Amino acid sequence: MFLLRRLLTLLVVPLVAAATLSTVGSAATAHPTTPFPSRIALPDGFSPEGLTIGRGTTVYVGSVGNGAVWRGDVRTGRGSVLIPGAPGREKAGLKLDERGRLWSADFSAGAASVHDGETGTQLAHYQFTDEPGSIVNDLVITGRAVYFTDSARPVLYVVPLLPGGRLPAAGAARVLPLSGPAATPDAFNNGIVALPDGDLLVAQMLTGRLVRVDPRTGASSVFDLGGYSVDRADGLVLRGHTLYVIRNLTNVVAVVGLNARYTAGVVRREITGPALRSPATGDLLGSALYVVNGRFDVEPGPDVDYDIVRLPA
């Protein structure tokens, strides 16, 4: 159940000394008169991995321990479990689509699920593979399809959307084999975002690089970061020409400026500090980046505390 955590613990390297959190200019927040909390506590023992911002100030966090989904409010810091956990239903990446449907990468189950973001009712389930050891880790939603990474196999899983964004039948999901650097053995493909030209950008946690993938053919190339290593890259967040690379065991969020054609990027700064405790992924709201701490460097247990932290984007 905790395959990812054990892998991350075994691969931990000496961490760079943490600096204080970076700050940015005077960009307005979504609610400038409201003091949003800088830290939001999650239930002890929750084992979070995926996070997505929903409508308004709603936030969802999934458990890679038992598949529960916690829904809260970043304005108040309060929340509760929306989807109860169950054995064998671990959830990694989460995304809420424009229709209020919550998609999840179901980690070691080799599958994905779709729930109603308000009620938690399951709307669909897509079984991608029964191959032992598969790790369905993260996802991105586009206008035509939803793409999922597998950290143990050189493939993407694709759920094509029907006209109007309707959900397809359970058997509609397909496997897209990867070629080129995206298919490097043991690269641990993880976070994924969609670029404006239609290509996908995938983080490789163990090679320390990003790869661009053609969603039609699976062909790929290394994305130019000017020699910068994104070692331990986990979640990716893209807004305009700014890419946030959340690097778990290094406790760093790399802020990357992308060029006009989205063909290369330069690291503008790193956000780090004691608030980051093996961050897994995040999402943006206004001028804030909300990051969930996975705490992959500690043994999971019922008394381990977990949280979401608010960072200046």
Short mmCIF file of N, CA and C in Angstrom, two decimals, residues 169-298:
data_model
loop_
_atom_site.label_atom_id
_atom_site.label_comp_id
_atom_site.label_asym_id
_atom_site.label_seq_id
_atom_site.Cartn_x
_atom_site.Cartn_y
_atom_site.Cartn_z
N ALA A 169 -17.96 5.01 -21.76
CA ALA A 169 -18.17 3.73 -21.10
C ALA A 169 -16.87 3.24 -20.47
N ALA A 170 -16.98 2.32 -19.54
CA ALA A 170 -15.81 1.84 -18.80
C ALA A 170 -14.75 1.25 -19.71
N GLY A 171 -15.16 0.65 -20.82
CA GLY A 171 -14.20 0.01 -21.71
C GLY A 171 -13.53 0.93 -22.70
N ALA A 172 -13.81 2.24 -22.64
CA ALA A 172 -13.27 3.18 -23.63
C ALA A 172 -11.83 3.57 -23.35
N ALA A 173 -11.33 3.35 -22.16
CA ALA A 173 -9.96 3.75 -21.82
C ALA A 173 -8.96 2.95 -22.65
N ARG A 174 -7.85 3.59 -22.99
CA ARG A 174 -6.83 2.91 -23.79
C ARG A 174 -5.44 3.19 -23.24
N VAL A 175 -4.48 2.41 -23.68
CA VAL A 175 -3.09 2.54 -23.26
C VAL A 175 -2.30 3.17 -24.40
N LEU A 176 -1.53 4.22 -24.10
CA LEU A 176 -0.68 4.87 -25.09
C LEU A 176 0.78 4.55 -24.75
N PRO A 177 1.44 3.67 -25.51
CA PRO A 177 2.85 3.37 -25.24
C PRO A 177 3.72 4.61 -25.50
N LEU A 178 4.71 4.81 -24.66
CA LEU A 178 5.63 5.93 -24.80
C LEU A 178 6.91 5.48 -25.49
N SER A 179 7.56 6.40 -26.19
CA SER A 179 8.85 6.14 -26.82
C SER A 179 9.77 7.33 -26.56
N GLY A 180 11.07 7.14 -26.78
CA GLY A 180 12.02 8.21 -26.51
C GLY A 180 12.31 8.31 -25.02
N PRO A 181 12.76 9.48 -24.54
CA PRO A 181 13.16 9.61 -23.13
C PRO A 181 12.02 9.39 -22.13
N ALA A 182 10.77 9.57 -22.54
CA ALA A 182 9.65 9.31 -21.64
C ALA A 182 9.54 7.84 -21.28
N ALA A 183 10.18 6.97 -22.09
CA ALA A 183 10.15 5.53 -21.85
C ALA A 183 11.40 5.03 -21.15
N THR A 184 12.23 5.92 -20.63
CA THR A 184 13.45 5.51 -19.93
C THR A 184 13.10 4.60 -18.75
N PRO A 185 13.74 3.43 -18.65
CA PRO A 185 13.43 2.52 -17.53
C PRO A 185 13.72 3.18 -16.18
N ASP A 186 12.84 2.94 -15.23
CA ASP A 186 13.00 3.41 -13.85
C ASP A 186 13.09 4.93 -13.74
N ALA A 187 12.52 5.65 -14.69
CA ALA A 187 12.54 7.12 -14.61
C ALA A 187 11.52 7.64 -13.61
N PHE A 188 10.47 6.86 -13.34
CA PHE A 188 9.39 7.20 -12.41
C PHE A 188 8.63 8.44 -12.91
N ASN A 189 7.93 8.27 -14.04
CA ASN A 189 7.08 9.35 -14.56
C ASN A 189 6.01 9.69 -13.53
N ASN A 190 5.82 10.97 -13.30
CA ASN A 190 4.97 11.38 -12.18
C ASN A 190 4.00 12.47 -12.60
N GLY A 191 4.23 13.72 -12.19
CA GLY A 191 3.31 14.80 -12.50
C GLY A 191 3.18 15.06 -13.99
N ILE A 192 2.03 15.63 -14.38
CA ILE A 192 1.76 15.86 -15.80
C ILE A 192 0.88 17.10 -15.96
N VAL A 193 1.19 17.92 -16.98
CA VAL A 193 0.36 19.06 -17.35
C VAL A 193 0.25 19.09 -18.87
N ALA A 194 -0.74 19.84 -19.37
CA ALA A 194 -0.93 20.01 -20.80
C ALA A 194 -0.45 21.39 -21.23
N LEU A 195 0.34 21.44 -22.31
CA LEU A 195 0.82 22.69 -22.87
C LEU A 195 -0.20 23.24 -23.87
N PRO A 196 -0.19 24.54 -24.15
CA PRO A 196 -1.18 25.13 -25.06
C PRO A 196 -1.17 24.54 -26.46
N ASP A 197 -0.02 24.00 -26.92
CA ASP A 197 0.02 23.43 -28.27
C ASP A 197 -0.52 22.00 -28.32
N GLY A 198 -0.96 21.48 -27.19
CA GLY A 198 -1.53 20.14 -27.15
C GLY A 198 -0.60 19.08 -26.62
N ASP A 199 0.71 19.34 -26.62
CA ASP A 199 1.63 18.36 -26.06
C ASP A 199 1.49 18.30 -24.53
N LEU A 200 2.02 17.23 -23.97
CA LEU A 200 1.98 17.02 -22.53
C LEU A 200 3.40 17.14 -21.96
N LEU A 201 3.50 17.64 -20.75
CA LEU A 201 4.78 17.76 -20.07
C LEU A 201 4.73 16.85 -18.85
N VAL A 202 5.70 15.95 -18.75
CA VAL A 202 5.71 14.93 -17.69
C VAL A 202 6.99 15.07 -16.87
N ALA A 203 6.85 15.00 -15.56
CA ALA A 203 8.00 15.04 -14.65
C ALA A 203 8.53 13.64 -14.43
N GLN A 204 9.85 13.50 -14.55
CA GLN A 204 10.50 12.22 -14.25
C GLN A 204 11.25 12.38 -12.92
N MET A 205 10.73 11.76 -11.89
CA MET A 205 11.22 12.00 -10.54
C MET A 205 12.67 11.56 -10.34
N LEU A 206 13.06 10.46 -10.96
CA LEU A 206 14.37 9.89 -10.69
C LEU A 206 15.44 10.28 -11.71
N THR A 207 15.07 10.78 -12.87
CA THR A 207 16.07 11.30 -13.81
C THR A 207 16.31 12.79 -13.58
N GLY A 208 15.42 13.46 -12.86
CA GLY A 208 15.57 14.88 -12.60
C GLY A 208 15.31 15.74 -13.82
N ARG A 209 14.41 15.30 -14.68
CA ARG A 209 14.13 16.08 -15.89
C ARG A 209 12.64 16.08 -16.21
N LEU A 210 12.26 16.96 -17.14
CA LEU A 210 10.92 16.99 -17.70
C LEU A 210 10.99 16.50 -19.13
N VAL A 211 9.93 15.82 -19.58
CA VAL A 211 9.87 15.36 -20.96
C VAL A 211 8.56 15.83 -21.59
N ARG A 212 8.66 16.21 -22.86
CA ARG A 212 7.49 16.62 -23.64
C ARG A 212 6.99 15.40 -24.41
N VAL A 213 5.68 15.14 -24.34
CA VAL A 213 5.10 13.95 -24.95
C VAL A 213 4.01 14.34 -25.95
N ASP A 214 4.05 13.74 -27.13
CA ASP A 214 3.00 13.90 -28.14
C ASP A 214 1.84 12.98 -27.74
N PRO A 215 0.66 13.52 -27.42
CA PRO A 215 -0.43 12.68 -26.94
C PRO A 215 -1.05 11.79 -28.03
N ARG A 216 -0.68 12.01 -29.28
CA ARG A 216 -1.21 11.16 -30.36
C ARG A 216 -0.36 9.93 -30.58
N THR A 217 0.96 10.10 -30.45
CA THR A 217 1.87 9.01 -30.80
C THR A 217 2.65 8.45 -29.62
N GLY A 218 2.77 9.21 -28.53
CA GLY A 218 3.59 8.79 -27.40
C GLY A 218 5.06 9.13 -27.56
N ALA A 219 5.46 9.70 -28.71
CA ALA A 219 6.85 10.11 -28.92
C ALA A 219 7.20 11.25 -27.96
N SER A 220 8.48 11.35 -27.57
CA SER A 220 8.84 12.32 -26.55
C SER A 220 10.22 12.91 -26.80
N SER A 221 10.51 13.99 -26.08
CA SER A 221 11.82 14.62 -26.11
C SER A 221 12.06 15.26 -24.76
N VAL A 222 13.33 15.48 -24.43
CA VAL A 222 13.68 16.12 -23.16
C VAL A 222 13.38 17.61 -23.25
N PHE A 223 12.75 18.14 -22.23
CA PHE A 223 12.43 19.56 -22.17
C PHE A 223 13.63 20.32 -21.63
N ASP A 224 14.02 21.39 -22.31
CA ASP A 224 15.23 22.14 -21.99
C ASP A 224 15.01 23.04 -20.77
N LEU A 225 15.73 22.73 -19.69
CA LEU A 225 15.70 23.56 -18.48
C LEU A 225 17.06 24.22 -18.23
N GLY A 226 17.87 24.30 -19.26
CA GLY A 226 19.16 24.95 -19.12
C GLY A 226 20.11 24.25 -18.17
N GLY A 227 19.98 22.94 -18.05
CA GLY A 227 20.87 22.18 -17.19
C GLY A 227 20.38 22.01 -15.76
N TYR A 228 19.27 22.63 -15.39
CA TYR A 228 18.74 22.52 -14.03
C TYR A 228 18.12 21.15 -13.83
N SER A 229 18.41 20.51 -12.71
CA SER A 229 17.85 19.20 -12.38
C SER A 229 16.61 19.36 -11.51
N VAL A 230 15.52 18.70 -11.89
CA VAL A 230 14.31 18.69 -11.07
C VAL A 230 14.23 17.34 -10.34
N ASP A 231 15.34 16.95 -9.75
CA ASP A 231 15.40 15.71 -8.99
C ASP A 231 14.27 15.67 -7.96
N ARG A 232 13.61 14.52 -7.85
CA ARG A 232 12.45 14.30 -6.97
C ARG A 232 11.23 15.09 -7.41
N ALA A 233 11.15 15.43 -8.70
CA ALA A 233 9.96 16.13 -9.21
C ALA A 233 8.72 15.27 -9.02
N ASP A 234 7.72 15.83 -8.40
CA ASP A 234 6.48 15.12 -8.12
C ASP A 234 5.33 15.79 -8.86
N GLY A 235 4.68 16.77 -8.26
CA GLY A 235 3.58 17.45 -8.93
C GLY A 235 4.04 18.60 -9.80
N LEU A 236 3.27 18.87 -10.86
CA LEU A 236 3.47 20.01 -11.74
C LEU A 236 2.22 20.87 -11.73
N VAL A 237 2.42 22.19 -11.72
CA VAL A 237 1.31 23.15 -11.81
C VAL A 237 1.70 24.19 -12.85
N LEU A 238 0.82 24.42 -13.82
CA LEU A 238 1.12 25.37 -14.90
C LEU A 238 0.07 26.47 -14.92
N ARG A 239 0.57 27.72 -14.94
CA ARG A 239 -0.30 28.88 -15.16
C ARG A 239 0.40 29.82 -16.13
N GLY A 240 -0.21 30.00 -17.30
CA GLY A 240 0.42 30.86 -18.30
C GLY A 240 1.79 30.34 -18.67
N HIS A 241 2.81 31.19 -18.53
CA HIS A 241 4.17 30.80 -18.85
C HIS A 241 4.99 30.47 -17.60
N THR A 242 4.30 30.20 -16.50
CA THR A 242 5.00 29.84 -15.26
C THR A 242 4.64 28.42 -14.87
N LEU A 243 5.69 27.63 -14.65
CA LEU A 243 5.53 26.24 -14.26
C LEU A 243 6.11 26.05 -12.86
N TYR A 244 5.33 25.44 -11.99
CA TYR A 244 5.79 25.13 -10.64
C TYR A 244 6.09 23.63 -10.57
N VAL A 245 7.33 23.30 -10.24
CA VAL A 245 7.76 21.91 -10.13
C VAL A 245 7.94 21.61 -8.64
N ILE A 246 7.08 20.77 -8.10
CA ILE A 246 7.10 20.46 -6.68
C ILE A 246 7.97 19.23 -6.47
N ARG A 247 9.09 19.41 -5.76
CA ARG A 247 10.12 18.38 -5.61
C ARG A 247 10.08 17.86 -4.18
N ASN A 248 9.55 16.65 -4.02
CA ASN A 248 9.18 16.17 -2.70
C ASN A 248 10.31 16.10 -1.66
N LEU A 249 11.22 15.13 -1.77
CA LEU A 249 12.21 14.93 -0.72
C LEU A 249 13.26 16.04 -0.63
N THR A 250 13.36 16.89 -1.63
CA THR A 250 14.28 18.02 -1.56
C THR A 250 13.63 19.24 -0.89
N ASN A 251 12.32 19.17 -0.66
CA ASN A 251 11.59 20.27 -0.02
C ASN A 251 11.76 21.59 -0.77
N VAL A 252 11.58 21.51 -2.08
CA VAL A 252 11.76 22.66 -2.96
C VAL A 252 10.61 22.73 -3.96
N VAL A 253 10.14 23.94 -4.23
CA VAL A 253 9.27 24.20 -5.38
C VAL A 253 10.06 25.08 -6.33
N ALA A 254 10.37 24.54 -7.51
CA ALA A 254 11.10 25.31 -8.52
C ALA A 254 10.10 26.09 -9.36
N VAL A 255 10.32 27.40 -9.47
CA VAL A 255 9.45 28.26 -10.27
C VAL A 255 10.15 28.51 -11.60
N VAL A 256 9.56 27.98 -12.68
CA VAL A 256 10.20 27.97 -13.99
C VAL A 256 9.44 28.90 -14.94
N GLY A 257 10.17 29.81 -15.55
CA GLY A 257 9.59 30.66 -16.59
C GLY A 257 9.76 30.00 -17.95
N LEU A 258 8.66 29.78 -18.65
CA LEU A 258 8.69 29.14 -19.96
C LEU A 258 8.74 30.19 -21.07
N ASN A 259 9.40 29.86 -22.17
CA ASN A 259 9.49 30.81 -23.27
C ASN A 259 8.17 30.92 -24.03
N ALA A 260 8.12 31.83 -25.00
CA ALA A 260 6.86 32.13 -25.69
C ALA A 260 6.26 30.92 -26.38
N ARG A 261 7.08 30.00 -26.85
CA ARG A 261 6.60 28.83 -27.59
C ARG A 261 6.51 27.58 -26.71
N TYR A 262 6.76 27.74 -25.44
CA TYR A 262 6.69 26.62 -24.49
C TYR A 262 7.65 25.49 -24.88
N THR A 263 8.80 25.86 -25.40
CA THR A 263 9.77 24.84 -25.82
C THR A 263 10.95 24.73 -24.86
N ALA A 264 11.09 25.66 -23.92
CA ALA A 264 12.20 25.64 -22.96
C ALA A 264 11.82 26.50 -21.77
N GLY A 265 12.58 26.33 -20.68
CA GLY A 265 12.30 27.10 -19.49
C GLY A 265 13.56 27.43 -18.72
N VAL A 266 13.47 28.49 -17.90
CA VAL A 266 14.57 28.92 -17.04
C VAL A 266 14.03 29.03 -15.63
N VAL A 267 14.76 28.48 -14.67
CA VAL A 267 14.35 28.54 -13.27
C VAL A 267 14.55 29.96 -12.75
N ARG A 268 13.46 30.57 -12.32
CA ARG A 268 13.53 31.94 -11.80
C ARG A 268 13.93 31.97 -10.34
N ARG A 269 13.41 31.04 -9.57
CA ARG A 269 13.73 30.99 -8.14
C ARG A 269 13.27 29.64 -7.59
N GLU A 270 13.68 29.38 -6.37
CA GLU A 270 13.23 28.20 -5.64
C GLU A 270 12.51 28.65 -4.37
N ILE A 271 11.39 28.05 -4.10
CA ILE A 271 10.67 28.27 -2.85
C ILE A 271 11.00 27.10 -1.94
N THR A 272 11.47 27.40 -0.73
CA THR A 272 11.81 26.34 0.21
C THR A 272 11.63 26.87 1.62
N GLY A 273 11.87 26.05 2.61
CA GLY A 273 11.72 26.48 3.99
C GLY A 273 11.13 25.39 4.85
N PRO A 274 11.07 25.60 6.15
CA PRO A 274 10.63 24.56 7.08
C PRO A 274 9.16 24.17 6.94
N ALA A 275 8.35 25.00 6.29
CA ALA A 275 6.93 24.64 6.09
C ALA A 275 6.78 23.48 5.12
N LEU A 276 7.78 23.26 4.26
CA LEU A 276 7.72 22.19 3.28
C LEU A 276 8.29 20.91 3.89
N ARG A 277 7.47 19.87 3.93
CA ARG A 277 7.87 18.59 4.53
C ARG A 277 7.54 17.48 3.54
N SER A 278 8.42 17.28 2.59
CA SER A 278 8.19 16.34 1.49
C SER A 278 6.88 16.66 0.78
N PRO A 279 6.79 17.84 0.14
CA PRO A 279 5.56 18.21 -0.55
C PRO A 279 5.30 17.31 -1.75
N ALA A 280 4.05 16.96 -1.95
CA ALA A 280 3.69 16.03 -3.03
C ALA A 280 3.20 16.76 -4.27
N THR A 281 2.22 17.60 -4.12
CA THR A 281 1.69 18.32 -5.28
C THR A 281 0.96 19.55 -4.77
N GLY A 282 0.35 20.30 -5.69
CA GLY A 282 -0.31 21.53 -5.28
C GLY A 282 -1.21 22.08 -6.36
N ASP A 283 -1.75 23.27 -6.06
CA ASP A 283 -2.62 23.95 -7.02
C ASP A 283 -2.63 25.43 -6.65
N LEU A 284 -3.06 26.24 -7.63
CA LEU A 284 -3.03 27.69 -7.46
C LEU A 284 -4.42 28.26 -7.18
N LEU A 285 -4.44 29.30 -6.35
CA LEU A 285 -5.64 30.11 -6.14
C LEU A 285 -5.17 31.55 -5.95
N GLY A 286 -5.54 32.41 -6.90
CA GLY A 286 -5.06 33.78 -6.83
C GLY A 286 -3.54 33.82 -6.88
N SER A 287 -2.94 34.53 -5.93
CA SER A 287 -1.49 34.64 -5.89
C SER A 287 -0.86 33.64 -4.93
N ALA A 288 -1.61 32.62 -4.55
CA ALA A 288 -1.10 31.62 -3.61
C ALA A 288 -1.00 30.26 -4.28
N LEU A 289 0.05 29.53 -3.88
CA LEU A 289 0.22 28.14 -4.28
C LEU A 289 -0.03 27.29 -3.04
N TYR A 290 -1.02 26.42 -3.11
CA TYR A 290 -1.33 25.52 -2.00
C TYR A 290 -0.67 24.18 -2.26
N VAL A 291 0.14 23.73 -1.31
CA VAL A 291 0.92 22.51 -1.45
C VAL A 291 0.59 21.57 -0.30
N VAL A 292 0.41 20.30 -0.61
CA VAL A 292 0.15 19.31 0.43
C VAL A 292 1.45 18.58 0.77
N ASN A 293 1.72 18.47 2.06
CA ASN A 293 2.93 17.79 2.52
C ASN A 293 2.66 16.29 2.67
N GLY A 294 3.35 15.49 1.85
CA GLY A 294 3.18 14.04 1.91
C GLY A 294 3.99 13.38 3.00
N ARG A 295 5.04 14.05 3.48
CA ARG A 295 5.91 13.54 4.54
C ARG A 295 6.42 12.13 4.22
N PHE A 296 6.96 11.98 3.01
CA PHE A 296 7.42 10.68 2.55
C PHE A 296 8.68 10.19 3.26
N ASP A 297 9.28 11.06 4.07
CA ASP A 297 10.50 10.67 4.76
C ASP A 297 10.23 10.10 6.16
N VAL A 298 8.96 9.94 6.52
CA VAL A 298 8.62 9.35 7.82
C VAL A 298 7.73 8.14 7.60
#
